[in-house]
CSV table of C-alpha atoms in Angstrom, one decimal:
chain,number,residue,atom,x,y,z
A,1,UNK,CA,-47.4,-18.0,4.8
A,2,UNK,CA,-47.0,-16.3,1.2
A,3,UNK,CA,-44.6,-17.7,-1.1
A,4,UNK,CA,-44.0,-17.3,-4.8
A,5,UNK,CA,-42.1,-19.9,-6.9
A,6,UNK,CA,-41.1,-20.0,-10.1
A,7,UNK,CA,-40.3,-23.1,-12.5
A,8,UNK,CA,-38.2,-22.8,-14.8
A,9,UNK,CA,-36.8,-26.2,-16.7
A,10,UNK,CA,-33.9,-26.2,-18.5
A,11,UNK,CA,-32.4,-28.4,-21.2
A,12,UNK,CA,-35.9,-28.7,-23.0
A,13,UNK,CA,-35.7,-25.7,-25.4
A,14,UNK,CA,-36.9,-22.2,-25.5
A,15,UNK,CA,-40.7,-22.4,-24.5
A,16,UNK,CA,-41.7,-23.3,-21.0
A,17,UNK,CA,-45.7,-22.9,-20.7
A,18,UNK,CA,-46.2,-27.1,-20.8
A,19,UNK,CA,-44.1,-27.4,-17.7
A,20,UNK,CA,-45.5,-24.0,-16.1
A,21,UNK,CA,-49.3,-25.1,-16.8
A,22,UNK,CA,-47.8,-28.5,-15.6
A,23,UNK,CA,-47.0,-27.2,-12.4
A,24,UNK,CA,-50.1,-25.8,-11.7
A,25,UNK,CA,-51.9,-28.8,-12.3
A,26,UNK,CA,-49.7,-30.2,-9.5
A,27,UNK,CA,-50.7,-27.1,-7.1
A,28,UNK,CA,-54.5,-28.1,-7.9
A,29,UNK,CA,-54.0,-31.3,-7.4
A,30,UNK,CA,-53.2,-30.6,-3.6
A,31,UNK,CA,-55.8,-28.1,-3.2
A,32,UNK,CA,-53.5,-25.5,-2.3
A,33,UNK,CA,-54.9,-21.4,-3.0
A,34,UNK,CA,-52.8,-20.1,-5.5
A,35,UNK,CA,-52.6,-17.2,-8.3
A,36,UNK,CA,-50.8,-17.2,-11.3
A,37,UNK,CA,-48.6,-14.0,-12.4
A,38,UNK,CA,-46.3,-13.4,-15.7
A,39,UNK,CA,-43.9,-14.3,-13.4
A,40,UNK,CA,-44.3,-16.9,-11.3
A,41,UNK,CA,-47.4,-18.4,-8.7
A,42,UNK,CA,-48.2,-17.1,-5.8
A,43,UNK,CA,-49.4,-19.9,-3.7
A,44,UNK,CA,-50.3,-20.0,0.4
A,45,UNK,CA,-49.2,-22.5,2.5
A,46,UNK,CA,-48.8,-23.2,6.0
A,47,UNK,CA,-45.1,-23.8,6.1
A,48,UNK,CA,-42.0,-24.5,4.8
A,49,UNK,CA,-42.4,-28.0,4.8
A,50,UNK,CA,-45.7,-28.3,2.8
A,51,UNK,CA,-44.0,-26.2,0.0
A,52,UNK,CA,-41.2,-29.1,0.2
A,53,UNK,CA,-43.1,-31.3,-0.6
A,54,UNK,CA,-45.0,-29.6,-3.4
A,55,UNK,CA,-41.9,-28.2,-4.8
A,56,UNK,CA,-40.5,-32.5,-5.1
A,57,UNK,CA,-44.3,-33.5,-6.5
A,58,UNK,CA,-43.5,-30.4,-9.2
A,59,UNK,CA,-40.2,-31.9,-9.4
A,60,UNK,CA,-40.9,-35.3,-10.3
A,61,UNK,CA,-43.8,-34.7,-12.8
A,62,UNK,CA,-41.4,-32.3,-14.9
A,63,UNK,CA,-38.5,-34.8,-14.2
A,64,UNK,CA,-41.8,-37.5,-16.1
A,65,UNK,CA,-42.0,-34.7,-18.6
A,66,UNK,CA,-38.0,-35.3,-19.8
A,67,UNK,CA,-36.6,-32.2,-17.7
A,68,UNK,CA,-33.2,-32.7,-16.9
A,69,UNK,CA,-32.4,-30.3,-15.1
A,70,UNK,CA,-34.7,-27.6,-13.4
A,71,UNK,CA,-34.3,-23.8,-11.9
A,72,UNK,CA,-36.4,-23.2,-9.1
A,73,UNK,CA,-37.1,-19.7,-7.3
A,74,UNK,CA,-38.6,-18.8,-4.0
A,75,UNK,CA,-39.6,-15.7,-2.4
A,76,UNK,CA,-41.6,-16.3,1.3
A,77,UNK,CA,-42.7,-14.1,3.2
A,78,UNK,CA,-43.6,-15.3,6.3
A,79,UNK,CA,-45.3,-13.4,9.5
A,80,UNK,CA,-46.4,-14.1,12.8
A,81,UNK,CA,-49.4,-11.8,12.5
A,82,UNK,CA,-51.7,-13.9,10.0
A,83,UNK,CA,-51.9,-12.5,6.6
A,84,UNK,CA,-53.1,-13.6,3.3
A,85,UNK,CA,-52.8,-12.4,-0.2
A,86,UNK,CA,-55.8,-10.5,-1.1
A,87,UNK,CA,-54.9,-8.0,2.4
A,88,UNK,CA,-51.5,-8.0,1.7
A,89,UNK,CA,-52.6,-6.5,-2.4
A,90,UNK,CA,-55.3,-4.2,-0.5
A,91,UNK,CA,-52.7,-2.6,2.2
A,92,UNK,CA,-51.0,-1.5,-0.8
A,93,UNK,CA,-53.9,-0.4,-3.0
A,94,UNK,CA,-55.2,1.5,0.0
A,95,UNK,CA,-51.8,3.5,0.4
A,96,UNK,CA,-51.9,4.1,-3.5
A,97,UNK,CA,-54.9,5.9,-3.1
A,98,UNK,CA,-54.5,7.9,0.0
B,1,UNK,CA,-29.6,-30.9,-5.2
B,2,UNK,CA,-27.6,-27.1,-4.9
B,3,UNK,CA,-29.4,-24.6,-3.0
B,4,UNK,CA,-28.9,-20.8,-2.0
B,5,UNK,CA,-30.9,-19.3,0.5
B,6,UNK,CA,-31.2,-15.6,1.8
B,7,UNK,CA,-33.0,-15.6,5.3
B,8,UNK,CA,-33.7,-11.6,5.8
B,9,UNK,CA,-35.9,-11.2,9.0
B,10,UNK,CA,-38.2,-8.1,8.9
B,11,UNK,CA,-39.0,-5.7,12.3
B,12,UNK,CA,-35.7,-6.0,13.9
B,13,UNK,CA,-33.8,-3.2,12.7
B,14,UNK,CA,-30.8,-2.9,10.7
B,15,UNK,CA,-28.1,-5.1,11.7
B,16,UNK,CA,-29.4,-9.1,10.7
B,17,UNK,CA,-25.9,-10.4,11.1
B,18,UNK,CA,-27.1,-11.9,14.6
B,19,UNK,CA,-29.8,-13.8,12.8
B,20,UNK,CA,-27.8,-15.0,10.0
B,21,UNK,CA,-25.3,-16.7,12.2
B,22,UNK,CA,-28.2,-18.2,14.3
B,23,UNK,CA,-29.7,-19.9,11.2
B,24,UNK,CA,-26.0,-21.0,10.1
B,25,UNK,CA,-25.9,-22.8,13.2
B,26,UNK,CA,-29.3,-24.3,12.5
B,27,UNK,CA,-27.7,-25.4,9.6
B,28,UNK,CA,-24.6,-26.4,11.3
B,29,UNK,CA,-26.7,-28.7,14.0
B,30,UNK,CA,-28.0,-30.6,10.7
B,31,UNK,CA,-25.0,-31.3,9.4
B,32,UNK,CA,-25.6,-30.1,6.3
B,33,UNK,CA,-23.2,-29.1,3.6
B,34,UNK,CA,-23.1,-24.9,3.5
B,35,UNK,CA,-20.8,-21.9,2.1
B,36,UNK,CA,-21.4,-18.9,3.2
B,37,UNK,CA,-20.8,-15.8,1.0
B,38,UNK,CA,-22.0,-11.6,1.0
B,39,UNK,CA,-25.7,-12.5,-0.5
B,40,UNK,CA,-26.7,-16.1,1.1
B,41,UNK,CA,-25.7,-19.4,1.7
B,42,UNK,CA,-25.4,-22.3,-0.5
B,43,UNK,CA,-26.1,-25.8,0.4
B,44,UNK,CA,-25.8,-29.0,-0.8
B,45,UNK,CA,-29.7,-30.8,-0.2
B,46,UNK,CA,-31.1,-34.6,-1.2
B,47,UNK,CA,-34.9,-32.5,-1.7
B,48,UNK,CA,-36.9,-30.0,-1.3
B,49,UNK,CA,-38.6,-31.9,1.6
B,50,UNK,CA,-35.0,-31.5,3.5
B,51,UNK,CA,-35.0,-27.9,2.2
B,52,UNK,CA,-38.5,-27.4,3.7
B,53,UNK,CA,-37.6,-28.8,7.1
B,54,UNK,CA,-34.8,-27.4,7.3
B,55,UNK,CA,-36.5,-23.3,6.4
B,56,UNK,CA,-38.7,-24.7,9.3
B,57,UNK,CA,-36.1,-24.9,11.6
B,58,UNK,CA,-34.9,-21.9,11.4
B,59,UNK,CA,-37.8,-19.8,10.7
B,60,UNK,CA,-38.4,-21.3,14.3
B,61,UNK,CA,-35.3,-20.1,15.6
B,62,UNK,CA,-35.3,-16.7,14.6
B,63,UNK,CA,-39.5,-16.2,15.9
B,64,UNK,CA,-37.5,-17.1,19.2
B,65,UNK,CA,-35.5,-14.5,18.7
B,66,UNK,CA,-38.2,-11.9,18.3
B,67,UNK,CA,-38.5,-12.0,14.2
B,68,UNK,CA,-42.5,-11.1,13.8
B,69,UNK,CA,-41.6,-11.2,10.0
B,70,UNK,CA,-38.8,-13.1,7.6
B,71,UNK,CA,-38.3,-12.4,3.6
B,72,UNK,CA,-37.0,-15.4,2.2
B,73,UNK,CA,-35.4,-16.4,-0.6
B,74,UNK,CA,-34.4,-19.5,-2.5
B,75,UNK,CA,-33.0,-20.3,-5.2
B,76,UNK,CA,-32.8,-23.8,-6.2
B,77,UNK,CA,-30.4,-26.0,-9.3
B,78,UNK,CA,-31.8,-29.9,-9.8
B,79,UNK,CA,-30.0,-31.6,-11.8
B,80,UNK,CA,-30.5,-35.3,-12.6
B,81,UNK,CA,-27.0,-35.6,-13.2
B,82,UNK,CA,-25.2,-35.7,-10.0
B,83,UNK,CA,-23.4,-32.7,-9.6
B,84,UNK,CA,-22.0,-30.7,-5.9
B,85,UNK,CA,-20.9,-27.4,-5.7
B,86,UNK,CA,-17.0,-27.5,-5.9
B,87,UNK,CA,-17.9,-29.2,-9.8
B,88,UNK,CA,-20.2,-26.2,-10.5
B,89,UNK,CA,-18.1,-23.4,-9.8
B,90,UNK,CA,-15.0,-25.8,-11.5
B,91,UNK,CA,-16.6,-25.5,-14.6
B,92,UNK,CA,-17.3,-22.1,-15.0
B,93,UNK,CA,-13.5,-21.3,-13.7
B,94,UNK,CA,-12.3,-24.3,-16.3
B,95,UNK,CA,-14.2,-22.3,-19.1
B,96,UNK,CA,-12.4,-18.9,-18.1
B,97,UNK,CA,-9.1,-20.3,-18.6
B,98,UNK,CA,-10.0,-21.4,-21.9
C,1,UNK,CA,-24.5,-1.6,-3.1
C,2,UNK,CA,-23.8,-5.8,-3.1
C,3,UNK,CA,-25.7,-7.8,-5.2
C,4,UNK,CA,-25.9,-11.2,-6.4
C,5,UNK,CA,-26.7,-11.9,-9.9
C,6,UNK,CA,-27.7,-15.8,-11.8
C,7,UNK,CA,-28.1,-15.6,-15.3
C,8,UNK,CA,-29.7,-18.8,-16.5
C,9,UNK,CA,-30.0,-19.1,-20.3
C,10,UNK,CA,-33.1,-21.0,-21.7
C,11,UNK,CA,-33.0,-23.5,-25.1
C,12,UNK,CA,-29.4,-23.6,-25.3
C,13,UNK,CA,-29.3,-27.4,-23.6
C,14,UNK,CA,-28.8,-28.4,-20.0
C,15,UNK,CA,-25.1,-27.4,-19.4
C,16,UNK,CA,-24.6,-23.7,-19.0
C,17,UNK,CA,-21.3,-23.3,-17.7
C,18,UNK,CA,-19.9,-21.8,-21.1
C,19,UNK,CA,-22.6,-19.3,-21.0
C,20,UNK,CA,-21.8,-18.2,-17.1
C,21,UNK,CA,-17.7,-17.7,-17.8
C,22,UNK,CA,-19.1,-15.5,-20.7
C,23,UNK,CA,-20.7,-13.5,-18.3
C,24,UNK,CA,-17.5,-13.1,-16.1
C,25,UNK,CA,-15.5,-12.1,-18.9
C,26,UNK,CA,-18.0,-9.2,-19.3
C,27,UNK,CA,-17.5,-8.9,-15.8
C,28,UNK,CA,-14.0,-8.6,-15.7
C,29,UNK,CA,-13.8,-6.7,-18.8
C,30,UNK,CA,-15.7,-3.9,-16.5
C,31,UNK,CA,-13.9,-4.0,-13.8
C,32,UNK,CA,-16.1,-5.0,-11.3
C,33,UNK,CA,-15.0,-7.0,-8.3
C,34,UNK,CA,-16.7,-10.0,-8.0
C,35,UNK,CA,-16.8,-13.5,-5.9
C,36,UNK,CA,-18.3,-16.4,-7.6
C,37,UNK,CA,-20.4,-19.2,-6.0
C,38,UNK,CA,-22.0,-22.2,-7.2
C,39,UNK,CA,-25.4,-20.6,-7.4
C,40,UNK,CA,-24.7,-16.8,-8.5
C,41,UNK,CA,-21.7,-14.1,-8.6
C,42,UNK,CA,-21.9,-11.5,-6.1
C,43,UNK,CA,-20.7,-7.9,-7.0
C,44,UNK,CA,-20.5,-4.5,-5.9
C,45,UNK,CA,-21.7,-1.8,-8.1
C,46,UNK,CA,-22.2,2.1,-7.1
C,47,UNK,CA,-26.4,2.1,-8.5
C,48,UNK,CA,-28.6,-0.2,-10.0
C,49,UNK,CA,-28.1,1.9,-13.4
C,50,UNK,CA,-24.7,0.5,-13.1
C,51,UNK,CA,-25.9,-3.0,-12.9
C,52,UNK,CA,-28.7,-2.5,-15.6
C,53,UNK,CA,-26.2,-1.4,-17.7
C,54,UNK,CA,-23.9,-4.5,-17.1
C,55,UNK,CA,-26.4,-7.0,-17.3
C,56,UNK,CA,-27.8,-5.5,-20.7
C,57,UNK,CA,-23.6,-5.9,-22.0
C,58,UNK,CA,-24.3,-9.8,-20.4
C,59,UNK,CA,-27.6,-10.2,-21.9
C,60,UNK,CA,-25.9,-9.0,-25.2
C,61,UNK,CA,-23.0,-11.5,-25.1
C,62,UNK,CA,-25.3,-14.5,-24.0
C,63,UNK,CA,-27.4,-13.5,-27.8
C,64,UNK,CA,-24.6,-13.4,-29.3
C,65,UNK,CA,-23.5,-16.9,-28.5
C,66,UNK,CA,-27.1,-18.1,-29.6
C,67,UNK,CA,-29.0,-17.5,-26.5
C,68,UNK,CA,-32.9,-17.0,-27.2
C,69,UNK,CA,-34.2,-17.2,-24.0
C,70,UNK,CA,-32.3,-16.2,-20.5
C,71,UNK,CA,-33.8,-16.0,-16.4
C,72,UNK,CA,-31.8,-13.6,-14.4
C,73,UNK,CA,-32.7,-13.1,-10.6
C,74,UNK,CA,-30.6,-10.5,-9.0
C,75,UNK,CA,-31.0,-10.1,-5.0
C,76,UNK,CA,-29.4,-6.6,-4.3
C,77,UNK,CA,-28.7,-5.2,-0.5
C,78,UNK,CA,-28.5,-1.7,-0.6
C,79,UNK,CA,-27.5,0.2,2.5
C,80,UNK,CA,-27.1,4.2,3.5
C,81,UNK,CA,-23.9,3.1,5.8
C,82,UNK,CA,-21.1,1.9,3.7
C,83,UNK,CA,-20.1,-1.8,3.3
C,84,UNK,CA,-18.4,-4.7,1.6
C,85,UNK,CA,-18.7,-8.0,0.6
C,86,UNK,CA,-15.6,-8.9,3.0
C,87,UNK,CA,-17.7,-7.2,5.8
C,88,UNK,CA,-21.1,-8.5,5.2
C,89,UNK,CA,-19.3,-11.9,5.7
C,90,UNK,CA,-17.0,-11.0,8.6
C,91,UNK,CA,-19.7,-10.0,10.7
C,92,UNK,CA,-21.9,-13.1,10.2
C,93,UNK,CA,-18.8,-15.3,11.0
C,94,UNK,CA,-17.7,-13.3,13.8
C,95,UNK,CA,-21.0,-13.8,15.6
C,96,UNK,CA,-21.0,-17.7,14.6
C,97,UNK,CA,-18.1,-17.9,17.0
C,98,UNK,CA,-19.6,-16.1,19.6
D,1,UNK,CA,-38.8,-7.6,-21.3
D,2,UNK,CA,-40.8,-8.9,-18.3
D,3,UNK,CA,-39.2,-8.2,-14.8
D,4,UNK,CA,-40.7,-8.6,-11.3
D,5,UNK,CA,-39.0,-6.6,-8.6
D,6,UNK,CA,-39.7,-7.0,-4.9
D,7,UNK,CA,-38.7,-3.7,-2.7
D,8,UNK,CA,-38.4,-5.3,1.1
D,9,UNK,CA,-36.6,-2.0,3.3
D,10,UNK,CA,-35.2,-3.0,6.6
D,11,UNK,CA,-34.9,-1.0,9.5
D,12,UNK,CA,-38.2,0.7,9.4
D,13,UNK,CA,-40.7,-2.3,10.9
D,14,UNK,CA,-42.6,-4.9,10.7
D,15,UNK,CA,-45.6,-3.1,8.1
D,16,UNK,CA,-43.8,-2.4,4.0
D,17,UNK,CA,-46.8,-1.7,2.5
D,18,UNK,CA,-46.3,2.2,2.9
D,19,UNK,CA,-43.0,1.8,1.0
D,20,UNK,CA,-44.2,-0.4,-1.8
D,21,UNK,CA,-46.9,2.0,-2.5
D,22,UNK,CA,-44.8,4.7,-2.9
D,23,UNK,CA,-42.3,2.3,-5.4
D,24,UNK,CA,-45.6,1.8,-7.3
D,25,UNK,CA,-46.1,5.8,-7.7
D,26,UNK,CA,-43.1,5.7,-8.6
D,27,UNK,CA,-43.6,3.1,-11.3
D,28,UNK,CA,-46.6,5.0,-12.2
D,29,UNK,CA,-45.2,8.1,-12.6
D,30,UNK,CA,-42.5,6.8,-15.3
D,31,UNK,CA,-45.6,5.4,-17.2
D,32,UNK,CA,-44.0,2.0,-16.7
D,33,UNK,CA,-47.2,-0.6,-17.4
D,34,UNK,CA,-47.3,-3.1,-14.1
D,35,UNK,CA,-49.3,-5.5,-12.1
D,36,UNK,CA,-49.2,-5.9,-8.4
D,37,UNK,CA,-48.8,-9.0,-6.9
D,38,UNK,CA,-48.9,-10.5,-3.6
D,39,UNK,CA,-44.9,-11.5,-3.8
D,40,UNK,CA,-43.9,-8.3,-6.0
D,41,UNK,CA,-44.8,-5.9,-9.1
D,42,UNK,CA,-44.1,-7.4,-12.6
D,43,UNK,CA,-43.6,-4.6,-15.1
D,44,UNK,CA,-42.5,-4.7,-18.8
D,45,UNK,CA,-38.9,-2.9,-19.7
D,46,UNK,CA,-37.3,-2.2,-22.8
D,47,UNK,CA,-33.9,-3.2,-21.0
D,48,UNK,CA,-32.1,-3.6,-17.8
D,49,UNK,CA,-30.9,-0.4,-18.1
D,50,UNK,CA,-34.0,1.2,-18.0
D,51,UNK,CA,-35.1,-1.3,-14.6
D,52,UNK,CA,-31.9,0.4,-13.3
D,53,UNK,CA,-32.8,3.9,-13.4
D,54,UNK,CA,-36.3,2.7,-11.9
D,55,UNK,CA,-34.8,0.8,-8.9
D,56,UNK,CA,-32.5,3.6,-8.5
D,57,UNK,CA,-35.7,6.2,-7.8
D,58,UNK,CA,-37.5,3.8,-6.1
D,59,UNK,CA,-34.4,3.6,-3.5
D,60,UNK,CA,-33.5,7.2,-3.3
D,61,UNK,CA,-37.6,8.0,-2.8
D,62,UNK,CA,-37.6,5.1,-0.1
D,63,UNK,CA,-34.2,6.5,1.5
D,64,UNK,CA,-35.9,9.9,1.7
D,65,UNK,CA,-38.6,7.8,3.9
D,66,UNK,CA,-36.0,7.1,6.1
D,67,UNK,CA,-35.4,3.6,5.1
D,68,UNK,CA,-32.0,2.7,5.8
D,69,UNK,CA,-30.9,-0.3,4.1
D,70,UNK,CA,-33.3,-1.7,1.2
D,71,UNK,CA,-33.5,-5.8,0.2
D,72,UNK,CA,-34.3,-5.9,-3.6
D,73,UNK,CA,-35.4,-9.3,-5.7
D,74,UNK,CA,-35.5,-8.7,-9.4
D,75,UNK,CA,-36.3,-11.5,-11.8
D,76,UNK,CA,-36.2,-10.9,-15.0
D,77,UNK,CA,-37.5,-12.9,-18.4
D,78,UNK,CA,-35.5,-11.7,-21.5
D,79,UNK,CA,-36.7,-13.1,-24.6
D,80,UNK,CA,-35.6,-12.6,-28.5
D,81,UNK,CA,-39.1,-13.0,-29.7
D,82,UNK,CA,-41.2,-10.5,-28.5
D,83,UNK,CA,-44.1,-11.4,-26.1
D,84,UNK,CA,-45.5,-9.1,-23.1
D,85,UNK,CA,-47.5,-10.1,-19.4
D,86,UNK,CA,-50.8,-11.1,-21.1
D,87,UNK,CA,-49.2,-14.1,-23.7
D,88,UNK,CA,-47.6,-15.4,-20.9
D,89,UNK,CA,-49.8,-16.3,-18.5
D,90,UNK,CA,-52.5,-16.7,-21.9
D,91,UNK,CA,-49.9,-19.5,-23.0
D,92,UNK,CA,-49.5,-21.4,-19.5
D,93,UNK,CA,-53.7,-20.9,-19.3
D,94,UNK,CA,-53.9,-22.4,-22.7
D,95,UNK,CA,-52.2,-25.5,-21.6
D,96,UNK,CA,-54.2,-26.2,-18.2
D,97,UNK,CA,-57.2,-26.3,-20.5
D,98,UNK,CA,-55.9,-28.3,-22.6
């Protein structure tokens, strides 16, 4: 399954890239196949469990970091047929150009 | 923890009312705190973990139903300080009066 | 067209109430009908040009009040056959007690 | 101002990728700079305003595929000091290095 998530901590002033890079230190950590965007990380994982449980791991270490309070935002995309995301950027790219 | 979640399965047609209600009574089955309202439902969660589980569920549900393909979305407030989701609309509606 | 708008301002501390009954007012001050929920306010606007341009009179306001930083998501459900927000619901809950 | 948008059209199948390609020439054609994503398109807007008048092609050129209802996630990053895609994702880069 494809999911993006975004982080975004609040109560800890305007610039957010310690927490962000913080994150993804997290999603390394577990080995999990992600790519970063200006906009959030797109990350793969077999279900919505898993990203539970990396989203309370991202939780606590920003919690550790003096966050109190944090906006989280999920987009999933989930599909029986097995996708992943370099197809899912090619189906487009190949429509682009036809 | 206060949650929203959009559940918009993809490959059915149209109408998704039928698959709404069927992941509200997922919900329902938990016993989970929920309001419904014209974009999503919000919940009331202890973690992500739950949250995870509980996407599980129904993302089950509605592949039983014949969804090759859901669009999710989530949209998640933590707050250290304990907060529910009567308090958070109470504030804003306190602050409009003013 | 119903959509759901959260405006999350960034670097203004953790409470953000003031700022969100701001918005309203803006809101209001339109004319738009609108429901609010703990996680976002849900309203129904002819185009997205509409929107842009209410968000932009938001975005302005939120500046105003000090604002340096602020995270909007807006989820939008556009559809050829006319609807509400009162029907979107209706039919969700009408199927629950099927 | 950095937005990502996320065009999901119901009612027309299982396979989008069709549809976001033609959002993208869309994009394209209003010389709109962008990158695709797995989860979405992040583009860089001078205000909501103008990402209104860009959704509102991208639906009507969508509608004229025949889509009939069209699911629409917009996040959007407003920021007083002026930044763009690449100091983003520099600044969070930065930091894992660090």
């Amino acid at each position: 399954m494809i999911v993006e998530i975004s982080v975004v901590p609040i109560g800890v002033g305007e610039s957010l890239s310690s927490y962000v890079s913080e994150a993804l230190k997290v999603i390394r950590e577990k080995g999990v196949k992600y790519q970063l965007n200006p906009m959030g990380t797109v990350l793969e994982v077999d279900s919505f469990s898993e990203l539970g449980e990396l989203l309370d791991e991202i939780r606590c270490r920003l919690e550790e970091m003096g966050a109190p309070r944090i906006y989280v935002v999920v987009k999933a995309d989930w599909r029986k047929k097995a996708t992943d995301m370099e197809h899912k950027v090619k189906a487009v790219e190949e429509k682009l150009r036809s």
